[in-house]
Amino acid sequence: METPSLFSPPLYMQRHQFVVEFVKSCDPRKVMDLGCADCSLLRKLKFHRHGIEVLVGVDIDCAAIRQRAHALAPLSSDYLQPSPRPLTIELYQGSVTEREPYTRGFDLVTCIELIEHLELWEVERFSDVVFGYMTPCAVIISTPNAEFNPLLPDLKGFRHNDHKFEWTRTEFQTWALGVCRQYGYSADFTGVGEAPDPDRGVGFCSQIGVFRRHADVSNAPMNNTLQEPTVYRLLYKVVYPSLCDNNIFQRILVSEVLYMAESLKRQWLVDKQGKQTDFTSRVHGLPSGEALLDDSRVELNAERNAIMLPDENEVEEEDEVEKDECEEGESALRPMKDGAEEDWETELG
Amino acid sequence: MSAEAVLQISAGFQQVKIGERGGRRRDFHDAGVHTRQLMEHVKESKTGVSGSSIELRANFMRLLSRPQWALYQYHVDFKPPMESRRLRSALLFQHDETLGKARTFDGALLFLPHRLHNTTVLCSETRQGERVQITVTLTNELPPSSPVCLQFYNIIFRRILRMLNMQQIGRHYYNPDDPLNIPQHRLTIWPGFVTNILQYESSIMLCTDVSHKVLRSETVLDFMSTLKQHCGDQRFPDACTKELVGLIVLTKYNNKTYRIDEIAWDHTPNNTFKRGDTMISFKDYYKTQYGLEITDGNQVLLVSHVRRMGPAGAPPPGPALLVPEFCYLTGLTDKMRNDFNIMKDLAAHTRLTPEQRESRLNRFITNISKNAEAQNELSTWGLSFENKLLSLTGRVLPAERIIQGYNPWTADWSKEMRGLPLISSMPLESWLMFYTRRNGDVAHALLQTLNKVAGPMGIRMQRASLLRALQQNVGPGTQIVVVILPTNRKDKYDCVKKYLCVDCPTPSQCVVSRTLSRPQALMTVATKIALQMNCKMGGELWSIEIPVRPLEDVLVLFRCNLCISFCFYRWFSKCVLQSRGQEIIDGLKVALKAALKAYWKYNNCLPSRIIVYRDGVGDGMLQSVVNYEVPQIMQSIKTMGEDYAPKLTVVVVKKRIASRFFARIDGKLSNPPPGTVIDTEVTRPEWYDFFIVSQAVRMGSICPTHYNVVFDSSGLKPDHMQRLTYKLCHMYYNWQGIVRVPAPCQYAHKLAFLVGQSIHKEPNINLDDFLYYL
């Protein structure tokens, strides 16, 4: 376990920041996070979107996904000012050791603190699925650096009980380079969470490998993927409003044009009138106010406005009240007969 | 009945609440305020009898659940104890086959729609391989109408609204996929729904009404810079504060709404705040946290005092500082409200006729029943909704005799008023009219027309003295002052009102010259002015019969600055300004005393009956009205003398409600006629309450008013209570028709508005006998 005070900002945030920086520099379009758990990296990427258009999270634990999935929904402001680029977020329940045709052709796949939860034989499968089947352009894999462990206070055994192994830098890099050779990738090694000065030699607390596919290795043939059965289960999908949607684009465009036209008109009227500030000269701009005077039911009011609709009409966003025009009264509504004197007091008994 | 009894009314109502994400919430449904059981005369029945019955439809739908449905509440214990709530859920939910799919768990309480054994012991294993023993103990079987169940239905329903891709803004849900745009003003309107599920008279029902949210697709920063252009650097801070404070904003990076309370003129995004244990500037924070770039580093920040409690009842966090660039405005500003064009455009979109409203509601129901996910959620819990609106029977009260020949369907007698003599008119002998030289013509025209219309009404009118300076001319003998204002500038109006209400108590009538500028309309305008002048001087325009002897007295309480209007065919108003934090009772005592003294002055006795209409009670405030205000009213009455014990009735009046009623008239769904009373089905069993539709509307759907009698020692029959309330809606002299609330409430509202907006001081007591604030 990482003690929170050891790193600032906390290590998990540094890992996420690392991915954000990578996204910023490489501008991937389709990004998938394997082992997304509570979707915290996806939430982060949703804000630091840059060029991302498809954001996918996969985890084997569907309860974890379900719990926080709604946090990925668009915000009200996403509707008010739709972004120029589309964004779709999807969450799947599935295993990283299974071949899912949908996962092919991504630009970036991230596996943050994932592989150490797999048994070593599963790591084999994982390498084959991610590098050999999904064949994304880039992969970011982070895993604990076992050499750092002596620096963590009170740590016995692994950092987390579910960890099946924790690799030293050499072990990680050996595995990584093996993968690179086999599937046509090249890897760079770095990490986050530097050790304090005297122990700098042990490396980062979390080691990170950034894999890039060799340009000359073509994408695996896509045609046969169509026949393969899907094995992941879609748990959540949301399409963000964007200007790429024609309806939205038209609506926004029309709104903006009309608003600009209105502003220009207003500006023009002001310029034309020069410095005149007299109220009466302005009222020409308010034709509907004038028209109201025709209504015999206008309320003359002692408020600052001369004419107001009846003040029962507190028009909020709600519809409300106005008056007028007779319909034929029903018999039920006829006034009581004059003779019918009433006395509630005596009825009380 | 004693004050202790009142205090007991809702004491002891402390039940478990289902924990909700994000800490505590106020109970907006006022559940658990049981007032009816303490009023002997309405225990059996609270329905009236008079009037003719009418078939109505209401925006309610019954909640259907399978027979013997109940919610089972369990306590869940972990051994060894587990700290994290998430871990606890994960461990518990490993037992799908035992618990089933429908479940709600907040870390300690588990709710299931089916019964397990009294004690169930489950074993789970953490990822670390630690074995945990979970004991699930049945603690409660909750019938469908129990408060927890109701709260639970509402939570489920909100979940369903989210599944329909609706966005929560404030307390309600709106549909962002189907917006209406008013581009001229950059307004976006989202249609949505107000929903609540409650135990109503006969069954548990979902009440749902169409609601609209006005949003603006411009940020506060855009708004500020436009404002700056318009009013210049000098006036900008003032104008900005005036426009922005009180508005609700929506942020770009989360779905929360904030109310702008202040503007921090000395803060910019470059300022830093403490985050964890490092200092970070707003600029860097938003950059790293949300990838949002602040383009204008010089913008001032907005301050919002967050009142909501933190999680687990922790005190609310300090004020939030917001960056204008990341805040969208919602709602309308006062300036927009006063703009006819905007309001007209808005009304076109948001005023729905009864038929349109019904079809929106029906579409909503269909959407829920078509959505597989939502249906799945409902069916796992064994719930469903009746897919049609509730039918019920209401009554239309007989119309009041006010003026011969008036048509009750219109709820308006302004046409019939013209040329009729008034009940009592004040001779106009000494009055003044002020105008500027430019407005000389309109002033003369008004004068002539006033003479013309005043004759038939029975107002005698002397030649007016035409003078210009108030101070020089208004003396103790002046009955009324008419001021023709050249523009509708508020400061001028305020200054006139302030002088004439506080320093030199004289009724006054202000008219903006533009109103008088159209000869065609002058007749109408002058009639209204004449009527208004008459009642400001103490005249009576029309009257209703109230068949109770001795004369009925009606008092009304209104919000914090307190007004009492008081009717025995005369009106008396007292406004007591209240400073923040001051007990209501102080002002109440003063006002009540003054009102009773005035009553004594005219009748030589004290009233035997006092009815209080309490307006302005928000959602969730009923409890405090019952627990604190009612005893305080009783206490205030006590101070008038030990042996003075009038009969007291306290009625809470609510205008903003979601209930709507439609009547089928000539095969068309339309608004129910004025005088429609609804006191069955959709009322609440624990209250003595009823709805009255008192107005008629030309556009849109009518909104009924809800009356809740929270205390009544008068023994008046429900029928009479309803009739009296309706009668009082006829008595607002500023409107020749029926208003939405009893006239005292309307008067109090008007007085409070005048004092709050213009005078800011307690008006002179010499004016208390007049309706000077109309």
XYZ file of N, CA and C in Angstrom, chain A residues 30 34 36 43 59 94 135 180 237 239 293 297:
36
model
N -9.017 6.991 -30.328
C -9.754 5.962 -29.598
C -8.899 5.453 -28.449
N -8.046 -0.616 -19.768
C -8.316 -1.968 -19.289
C -8.180 -1.973 -17.771
N -10.617 -0.689 -15.617
C -10.922 0.710 -15.313
C -11.501 0.885 -13.912
N -12.823 9.343 -16.077
C -13.383 10.651 -15.691
C -12.368 11.754 -15.946
N -13.654 -3.702 -17.394
C -13.271 -4.286 -16.112
C -14.028 -5.580 -15.947
N -15.686 -7.436 -18.959
C -14.975 -8.425 -19.751
C -13.591 -8.665 -19.185
N -3.815 -5.111 -31.060
C -2.823 -4.335 -31.820
C -3.081 -2.827 -31.835
N 7.822 -6.939 -27.173
C 8.129 -6.059 -28.308
C 8.663 -6.866 -29.484
N -23.400 3.057 -22.103
C -22.942 3.752 -23.298
C -23.571 5.129 -23.320
N -23.474 8.855 -25.663
C -22.962 9.659 -26.768
C -23.097 11.121 -26.372
N -51.578 48.277 -24.624
C -52.494 49.322 -24.204
C -53.887 49.129 -24.786
N -57.877 45.366 -20.290
C -57.624 44.811 -18.977
C -56.231 45.126 -18.445
